[in-house]
Coordinates of N, CA and C in Angstrom, one line a residue:
M1 N -56.8 -15.8 6.0 CA -55.5 -15.3 6.3 C -55.5 -13.8 6.4
R2 N -54.9 -13.2 7.5 CA -54.8 -11.8 7.6 C -54.0 -11.2 6.5
A3 N -54.1 -9.9 6.2 CA -53.4 -9.3 5.1 C -51.9 -9.4 5.4
D4 N -51.4 -9.2 6.6 CA -49.9 -9.2 6.9 C -49.4 -10.7 6.7
A5 N -50.2 -11.6 7.2 CA -49.8 -13.0 7.0 C -49.8 -13.4 5.5
R6 N -50.7 -13.0 4.7 CA -50.7 -13.2 3.3 C -49.5 -12.6 2.6
R7 N -49.1 -11.4 3.1 CA -47.9 -10.8 2.5 C -46.7 -11.6 2.8
N8 N -46.6 -12.0 4.1 CA -45.4 -12.8 4.5 C -45.4 -14.1 3.7
H9 N -46.5 -14.8 3.5 CA -46.6 -16.0 2.8 C -46.1 -15.8 1.4
D10 N -46.6 -14.7 0.7 CA -46.2 -14.4 -0.7 C -44.8 -14.1 -0.8
R11 N -44.2 -13.3 0.2 CA -42.8 -13.0 0.2 C -41.9 -14.2 0.4
I12 N -42.4 -15.2 1.2 CA -41.6 -16.4 1.4 C -41.6 -17.2 0.1
V13 N -42.7 -17.3 -0.5 CA -42.8 -18.1 -1.8 C -41.9 -17.5 -2.9
A14 N -42.0 -16.1 -3.0 CA -41.2 -15.4 -4.0 C -39.7 -15.6 -3.7
A15 N -39.4 -15.5 -2.4 CA -38.0 -15.6 -2.0 C -37.5 -17.0 -2.2
A16 N -38.3 -18.0 -1.9 CA -37.9 -19.4 -2.2 C -37.6 -19.6 -3.6
G17 N -38.5 -19.1 -4.5 CA -38.3 -19.2 -5.9 C -37.0 -18.6 -6.4
A18 N -36.7 -17.4 -5.9 CA -35.4 -16.8 -6.3 C -34.2 -17.5 -5.7
V19 N -34.2 -17.9 -4.5 CA -33.1 -18.6 -3.9 C -32.9 -20.0 -4.5
I20 N -33.9 -20.7 -4.8 CA -33.8 -22.0 -5.5 C -33.2 -21.8 -6.9
A21 N -33.6 -20.8 -7.6 CA -33.1 -20.5 -8.9 C -31.6 -20.2 -8.9
E22 N -31.2 -19.6 -7.8 CA -29.7 -19.2 -7.7 C -28.9 -20.4 -7.1
H23 N -29.4 -21.0 -6.0 CA -28.6 -22.0 -5.3 C -29.1 -23.4 -5.4
G24 N -30.2 -23.7 -6.0 CA -30.7 -25.0 -6.1 C -31.7 -25.3 -5.0
A25 N -32.4 -26.5 -5.2 CA -33.5 -26.8 -4.3 C -33.0 -27.1 -2.9
E26 N -31.8 -27.4 -2.7 CA -31.3 -27.7 -1.3 C -30.8 -26.4 -0.6
A27 N -31.2 -25.2 -1.1 CA -30.9 -24.0 -0.4 C -31.5 -24.0 1.0
S28 N -30.8 -23.4 2.0 CA -31.3 -23.5 3.3 C -32.6 -22.7 3.6
L29 N -33.4 -23.2 4.5 CA -34.6 -22.4 4.8 C -34.2 -21.1 5.5
E30 N -33.1 -21.1 6.2 CA -32.7 -19.8 6.9 C -32.4 -18.8 5.8
Q31 N -31.7 -19.2 4.7 CA -31.4 -18.3 3.6 C -32.6 -17.8 3.0
I32 N -33.6 -18.7 2.8 CA -34.9 -18.2 2.2 C -35.6 -17.2 3.1
A33 N -35.6 -17.5 4.4 CA -36.3 -16.6 5.4 C -35.6 -15.2 5.3
R34 N -34.2 -15.2 5.3 CA -33.5 -13.9 5.3 C -33.8 -13.2 4.0
H35 N -33.9 -13.9 2.9 CA -34.2 -13.3 1.6 C -35.6 -12.7 1.6
A36 N -36.5 -13.3 2.3 CA -37.9 -12.9 2.4 C -38.0 -11.7 3.4
G37 N -37.0 -11.6 4.2 CA -37.1 -10.5 5.3 C -38.0 -10.9 6.4
V38 N -38.1 -12.3 6.7 CA -38.9 -12.8 7.8 C -38.0 -13.6 8.7
G39 N -38.5 -13.9 9.9 CA -37.7 -14.8 10.7 C -38.0 -16.2 10.4
S40 N -37.2 -17.1 10.9 CA -37.3 -18.5 10.7 C -38.7 -19.0 11.3
A41 N -39.1 -18.5 12.4 CA -40.4 -18.9 13.0 C -41.5 -18.6 12.0
T42 N -41.5 -17.4 11.4 CA -42.5 -17.0 10.5 C -42.6 -18.0 9.3
L43 N -41.4 -18.3 8.8 CA -41.3 -19.2 7.6 C -42.0 -20.6 8.1
H44 N -41.6 -21.1 9.2 CA -42.1 -22.4 9.7 C -43.6 -22.4 10.0
R45 N -44.1 -21.2 10.4 CA -45.6 -21.1 10.6 C -46.3 -21.3 9.3
H46 N -45.8 -20.7 8.3 CA -46.5 -20.8 7.0 C -46.2 -22.2 6.3
F47 N -45.0 -22.7 6.5 CA -44.5 -23.9 5.8 C -43.8 -24.8 6.9
P48 N -44.5 -25.7 7.5 CA -43.9 -26.5 8.6 C -42.8 -27.4 8.1
T49 N -42.8 -27.7 6.8 CA -41.7 -28.6 6.3 C -41.1 -28.0 5.0
R50 N -39.9 -28.4 4.7 CA -39.3 -28.0 3.5 C -40.2 -28.4 2.3
Q51 N -40.7 -29.6 2.4 CA -41.5 -30.2 1.3 C -42.8 -29.3 1.1
A52 N -43.4 -28.8 2.1 CA -44.6 -28.0 1.9 C -44.2 -26.7 1.2
L53 N -43.0 -26.1 1.5 CA -42.6 -24.9 0.7 C -42.3 -25.3 -0.7
L54 N -41.6 -26.3 -0.9 CA -41.2 -26.7 -2.3 C -42.5 -27.0 -3.1
E55 N -43.4 -27.7 -2.5 CA -44.7 -27.9 -3.2 C -45.4 -26.7 -3.7
T56 N -45.4 -25.7 -2.8 CA -46.1 -24.4 -3.1 C -45.3 -23.7 -4.2
V57 N -44.0 -23.6 -4.2 CA -43.2 -23.0 -5.2 C -43.4 -23.7 -6.5
F58 N -43.3 -25.0 -6.5 CA -43.4 -25.8 -7.7 C -44.8 -25.8 -8.3
K59 N -45.8 -25.8 -7.5 CA -47.2 -25.9 -8.0 C -47.5 -24.7 -8.8
G60 N -47.1 -23.5 -8.3 CA -47.4 -22.3 -9.1 C -46.7 -22.3 -10.5
R61 N -45.6 -22.8 -10.5 CA -44.8 -22.9 -11.8 C -45.5 -24.0 -12.7
V62 N -45.9 -25.1 -12.1 CA -46.5 -26.1 -12.9 C -47.9 -25.6 -13.5
E63 N -48.6 -24.9 -12.7 CA -49.9 -24.3 -13.1 C -49.6 -23.4 -14.4
A64 N -48.5 -22.7 -14.4 CA -48.2 -21.8 -15.5 C -47.9 -22.7 -16.8
L65 N -47.3 -23.8 -16.6 CA -47.0 -24.7 -17.7 C -48.3 -25.3 -18.2
C66 N -49.2 -25.6 -17.3 CA -50.5 -26.1 -17.7 C -51.3 -25.1 -18.5
V67 N -51.3 -23.9 -18.1 CA -52.0 -22.8 -18.8 C -51.4 -22.7 -20.2
K68 N -50.0 -22.8 -20.3 CA -49.4 -22.7 -21.6 C -49.8 -23.9 -22.5
A69 N -50.0 -25.1 -21.9 CA -50.4 -26.2 -22.7 C -51.8 -26.0 -23.2
Q70 N -52.7 -25.4 -22.4 CA -54.1 -25.1 -22.8 C -54.1 -24.1 -23.9
D71 N -53.2 -23.1 -23.8 CA -53.2 -22.0 -24.8 C -52.7 -22.6 -26.2
L72 N -51.8 -23.6 -26.1 CA -51.2 -24.2 -27.3 C -52.1 -25.2 -28.0
L73 N -53.0 -25.8 -27.2 CA -53.8 -27.0 -27.6 C -54.6 -26.7 -28.9
P74 N -55.3 -25.6 -29.0 CA -56.1 -25.4 -30.2 C -55.3 -24.9 -31.5
G75 N -54.0 -24.8 -31.3 CA -53.2 -24.3 -32.5 C -53.3 -25.2 -33.7
P76 N -52.9 -24.6 -34.9 CA -53.1 -25.3 -36.1 C -52.1 -26.5 -36.3
D77 N -51.0 -26.4 -35.6 CA -49.9 -27.5 -35.8 C -49.7 -28.2 -34.5
P78 N -50.3 -29.4 -34.3 CA -50.2 -30.1 -33.1 C -48.7 -30.5 -32.7
A79 N -47.9 -30.8 -33.7 CA -46.5 -31.1 -33.5 C -45.8 -29.9 -32.9
A80 N -46.0 -28.8 -33.5 CA -45.3 -27.5 -33.1 C -45.8 -27.2 -31.7
A81 N -47.1 -27.4 -31.4 CA -47.6 -27.1 -30.0 C -46.9 -28.0 -29.0
L82 N -46.8 -29.3 -29.3 CA -46.2 -30.2 -28.3 C -44.7 -29.8 -28.1
I83 N -44.0 -29.5 -29.2 CA -42.6 -29.1 -29.1 C -42.4 -27.8 -28.4
T84 N -43.2 -26.9 -28.6 CA -43.2 -25.6 -27.9 C -43.4 -25.8 -26.4
W85 N -44.3 -26.6 -26.1 CA -44.6 -26.9 -24.7 C -43.4 -27.7 -24.0
L86 N -42.9 -28.7 -24.7 CA -41.7 -29.4 -24.2 C -40.5 -28.5 -23.9
R87 N -40.3 -27.5 -24.8 CA -39.3 -26.5 -24.7 C -39.5 -25.7 -23.4
A88 N -40.8 -25.3 -23.2 CA -41.2 -24.6 -22.0 C -40.9 -25.4 -20.7
V89 N -41.3 -26.7 -20.8 CA -41.0 -27.6 -19.6 C -39.5 -27.7 -19.4
G90 N -38.8 -27.8 -20.5 CA -37.3 -27.9 -20.3 C -36.7 -26.6 -19.7
A91 N -37.2 -25.4 -20.2 CA -36.7 -24.2 -19.6 C -37.1 -24.1 -18.1
H92 N -38.3 -24.5 -17.8 CA -38.7 -24.5 -16.4 C -37.8 -25.4 -15.6
A93 N -37.5 -26.6 -16.1 CA -36.7 -27.5 -15.3 C -35.3 -27.0 -15.1
V94 N -34.7 -26.4 -16.1 CA -33.4 -25.9 -16.0 C -33.4 -24.8 -15.0
A95 N -34.3 -23.9 -15.1 CA -34.4 -22.7 -14.2 C -34.6 -23.1 -12.7
N96 N -35.3 -24.2 -12.5 CA -35.6 -24.6 -11.1 C -34.5 -25.4 -10.4
R97 N -33.4 -25.6 -11.0 CA -32.2 -26.2 -10.4 C -32.5 -27.3 -9.4
G98 N -33.1 -28.4 -9.8 CA -33.3 -29.5 -8.9 C -34.6 -29.5 -8.1
L99 N -35.4 -28.5 -8.3 CA -36.7 -28.4 -7.5 C -37.6 -29.6 -7.7
G100 N -37.8 -30.0 -8.9 CA -38.7 -31.1 -9.2 C -38.2 -32.4 -8.6
A101 N -36.9 -32.7 -8.8 CA -36.3 -33.9 -8.3 C -36.3 -33.9 -6.8
S102 N -36.0 -32.8 -6.2 CA -36.0 -32.7 -4.7 C -37.4 -32.9 -4.2
L103 N -38.4 -32.3 -4.8 CA -39.8 -32.4 -4.4 C -40.2 -33.9 -4.5
M104 N -39.9 -34.6 -5.6 CA -40.4 -35.9 -5.7 C -39.6 -36.9 -4.8
Q105 N -38.3 -36.6 -4.6 CA -37.6 -37.5 -3.6 C -38.1 -37.3 -2.2
G106 N -38.4 -36.1 -1.8 CA -39.0 -35.8 -0.5 C -40.3 -36.4 -0.4
A107 N -41.1 -36.4 -1.4 CA -42.4 -37.0 -1.4 C -42.4 -38.5 -1.2
R108 N -41.4 -39.1 -1.8 CA -41.2 -40.6 -1.6 C -40.8 -40.9 -0.2
D109 N -39.9 -40.0 0.4 CA -39.4 -40.2 1.7 C -40.4 -39.9 2.8
A110 N -41.3 -38.9 2.6 CA -42.1 -38.4 3.7 C -43.6 -38.7 3.4
D111 N -44.2 -38.0 2.6 CA -45.7 -38.1 2.4 C -45.9 -38.3 0.9
P112 N -46.3 -39.5 0.5 CA -46.5 -39.8 -0.9 C -47.4 -38.9 -1.7
A113 N -48.3 -38.2 -0.9 CA -49.2 -37.3 -1.6 C -48.5 -36.0 -2.1
L114 N -47.4 -35.6 -1.4 CA -46.7 -34.4 -1.8 C -46.1 -34.6 -3.2
G115 N -46.3 -33.7 -4.0 CA -45.7 -33.8 -5.4 C -46.6 -34.5 -6.4
S116 N -47.5 -35.3 -5.9 CA -48.3 -36.1 -6.8 C -49.3 -35.2 -7.6
T117 N -49.8 -34.1 -6.9 CA -50.7 -33.2 -7.6 C -50.0 -32.5 -8.8
C118 N -48.8 -32.0 -8.5 CA -48.0 -31.4 -9.6 C -47.7 -32.4 -10.7
H119 N -47.4 -33.6 -10.4 CA -47.0 -34.6 -11.4 C -48.3 -34.9 -12.2
A120 N -49.4 -35.1 -11.6 CA -50.6 -35.3 -12.4 C -51.0 -34.2 -13.3
M121 N -50.8 -33.0 -12.8 CA -51.2 -31.8 -13.6 C -50.3 -31.7 -14.8
I122 N -49.0 -31.9 -14.7 CA -48.1 -31.8 -15.8 C -48.4 -32.9 -16.8
V123 N -48.6 -34.1 -16.3 CA -48.9 -35.3 -17.2 C -50.2 -35.1 -18.0
D124 N -51.2 -34.6 -17.3 CA -52.5 -34.3 -18.0 C -52.3 -33.3 -19.1
A125 N -51.6 -32.2 -18.8 CA -51.4 -31.2 -19.8 C -50.6 -31.7 -21.0
G126 N -49.6 -32.6 -20.7 CA -48.9 -33.2 -21.8 C -49.7 -34.2 -22.6
D127 N -50.5 -34.9 -21.9 CA -51.3 -35.9 -22.6 C -52.2 -35.3 -23.6
A128 N -52.8 -34.2 -23.3 CA -53.7 -33.5 -24.3 C -53.0 -33.1 -25.5
L129 N -51.8 -32.5 -25.3 CA -51.0 -32.1 -26.5 C -50.5 -33.3 -27.3
L130 N -50.1 -34.4 -26.6 CA -49.6 -35.6 -27.2 C -50.7 -36.2 -28.0
A131 N -51.9 -36.3 -27.5 CA -53.0 -36.9 -28.2 C -53.2 -36.2 -29.5
R132 N -53.2 -34.9 -29.5 CA -53.4 -34.1 -30.8 C -52.3 -34.4 -31.8
A133 N -51.0 -34.5 -31.3 CA -49.9 -34.8 -32.1 C -50.0 -36.2 -32.7
R134 N -50.5 -37.1 -31.9 CA -50.7 -38.5 -32.4 C -51.7 -38.5 -33.5
Q135 N -52.8 -37.8 -33.3 CA -53.9 -37.8 -34.3 C -53.4 -37.2 -35.6
A136 N -52.4 -36.3 -35.6 CA -51.8 -35.8 -36.8 C -50.7 -36.6 -37.3
D137 N -50.4 -37.8 -36.7 CA -49.3 -38.6 -37.1 C -48.0 -37.9 -37.0
A138 N -47.8 -37.0 -36.0 CA -46.6 -36.2 -35.8 C -45.6 -36.8 -34.9
V139 N -46.1 -37.9 -34.1 CA -45.2 -38.6 -33.2 C -45.4 -40.1 -33.3
R140 N -44.4 -40.8 -32.9 CA -44.6 -42.3 -33.0 C -45.7 -42.7 -32.0
P141 N -46.5 -43.7 -32.4 CA -47.6 -44.1 -31.6 C -47.3 -44.6 -30.2
E142 N -46.1 -45.1 -30.0 CA -45.7 -45.7 -28.7 C -45.2 -44.7 -27.7
V143 N -45.0 -43.4 -28.1 CA -44.4 -42.4 -27.3 C -45.5 -42.0 -26.2
T144 N -45.0 -41.9 -25.0 CA -45.9 -41.5 -23.9 C -45.5 -40.1 -23.3
T145 N -46.4 -39.4 -22.7 CA -46.0 -38.2 -22.0 C -45.0 -38.4 -20.9
T146 N -45.1 -39.5 -20.2 CA -44.1 -39.8 -19.2 C -42.7 -39.9 -19.8
Q147 N -42.6 -40.6 -20.9 CA -41.3 -40.7 -21.6 C -40.8 -39.4 -22.0
L148 N -41.6 -38.5 -22.5 CA -41.2 -37.2 -22.9 C -40.7 -36.4 -21.7
L149 N -41.4 -36.5 -20.7 CA -41.1 -35.7 -19.5 C -39.8 -36.2 -18.9
K150 N -39.6 -37.5 -18.9 CA -38.3 -38.1 -18.5 C -37.1 -37.6 -19.3
L151 N -37.3 -37.5 -20.6 CA -36.3 -37.0 -21.5 C -36.0 -35.5 -21.2
V152 N -37.0 -34.7 -21.0 CA -36.8 -33.3 -20.7 C -36.1 -33.2 -19.4
S153 N -36.5 -33.9 -18.4 CA -35.9 -33.9 -17.1 C -34.5 -34.3 -17.1
A154 N -34.1 -35.3 -17.8 CA -32.8 -35.8 -17.9 C -31.9 -34.7 -18.6
I155 N -32.4 -34.1 -19.6 CA -31.7 -33.0 -20.3 C -31.5 -31.8 -19.4
A156 N -32.5 -31.5 -18.7 CA -32.4 -30.3 -17.7 C -31.4 -30.6 -16.6
L157 N -31.4 -31.8 -16.1 CA -30.4 -32.2 -15.1 C -29.0 -32.2 -15.6
A158 N -28.8 -32.6 -16.9 CA -27.5 -32.6 -17.5 C -27.0 -31.2 -17.8
T159 N -27.9 -30.2 -17.9 CA -27.4 -28.9 -18.3 C -27.7 -27.8 -17.3
E160 N -28.3 -28.1 -16.2 CA -28.7 -27.0 -15.3 C -27.6 -26.3 -14.7
R161 N -26.4 -26.8 -14.6 CA -25.3 -26.1 -14.0 C -24.3 -25.5 -15.0
E162 N -24.6 -25.7 -16.3 CA -23.8 -25.1 -17.3 C -24.1 -23.7 -17.5
P163 N -23.1 -22.9 -17.9 CA -23.3 -21.4 -18.1 C -24.4 -21.1 -19.1
D164 N -24.4 -21.9 -20.1 CA -25.4 -21.7 -21.2 C -26.5 -22.9 -21.1
G165 N -26.8 -23.2 -19.9 CA -27.7 -24.4 -19.6 C -29.0 -24.3 -20.4
P166 N -29.8 -23.2 -20.4 CA -31.0 -23.2 -21.2 C -30.8 -23.4 -22.7
A167 N -29.7 -22.8 -23.2 CA -29.5 -23.0 -24.7 C -29.0 -24.4 -25.0
E168 N -28.2 -25.0 -24.2 CA -27.7 -26.4 -24.4 C -28.9 -27.3 -24.2
A169 N -29.8 -27.1 -23.2 CA -30.9 -27.9 -23.0 C -31.8 -27.9 -24.3
D170 N -32.0 -26.7 -24.8 CA -32.8 -26.6 -26.1 C -32.2 -27.3 -27.2
R171 N -30.9 -27.3 -27.4 CA -30.2 -28.0 -28.5 C -30.4 -29.5 -28.3
L172 N -30.2 -30.0 -27.1 CA -30.4 -31.4 -26.8 C -31.8 -31.9 -27.0
L173 N -32.7 -31.0 -26.6 CA -34.1 -31.3 -26.8 C -34.5 -31.5 -28.3
S174 N -33.9 -30.6 -29.1 CA -34.1 -30.7 -30.5 C -33.6 -32.1 -31.0
L175 N -32.5 -32.6 -30.5 CA -32.0 -33.9 -30.9 C -33.0 -35.0 -30.5
A176 N -33.5 -34.9 -29.2 CA -34.4 -35.9 -28.7 C -35.7 -35.9 -29.5
I177 N -36.2 -34.7 -29.9 CA -37.5 -34.6 -30.6 C -37.4 -35.3 -31.9
D178 N -36.3 -35.3 -32.6 CA -36.1 -36.0 -33.8 C -36.4 -37.5 -33.6
G179 N -36.1 -38.0 -32.4 CA -36.3 -39.4 -32.2 C -37.7 -39.8 -31.9
V180 N -38.6 -38.9 -31.6 CA -40.0 -39.2 -31.3 C -40.9 -39.1 -32.5
R181 N -40.3 -38.5 -33.6 CA -41.1 -38.3 -34.8 C -41.3 -39.7 -35.5
P182 N -42.3 -39.9 -36.2 CA -42.6 -41.1 -36.9 C -41.4 -41.4 -37.9
R183 N -41.1 -42.7 -38.1 CA -40.1 -43.1 -39.0 C -40.6 -43.3 -40.4

């Protein structure tokens, strides 16, 4: 990719992230192009579909969550590591205002491969942390990463439009975490 094309690509991705954070995942592509300072044709050359753009924005953010999981994995307290990561996933979900749900819905409607990479990445990262927490008897044995991610997603969805959404999501996550601890 030429240097100017790379700059346009990066500007579009950054603009999409900002516009999605402000207006949600259904923000118009025209609005994203304007925010990036490019024309609609430039946006569509780089991202022929809304799903392709969402996948790119989402994947970068999911990669950051996976790095965080890897950083937390060797920590001395497996339960604290899992909880810290779930809080980061929750904050990510609240900040992305429907991005994950929109991406997964679009993937089901269009190309089943879209979104599956991000989903697999996040589940793998969570599986490693959950396995350590299980070994330490810090979580109930029947708890799965998918269940935890569904809880976090539901909490994020319920709080994403509230003025104190991240704080409320964190409070609700604390309540949910108490339910996954061993009895």
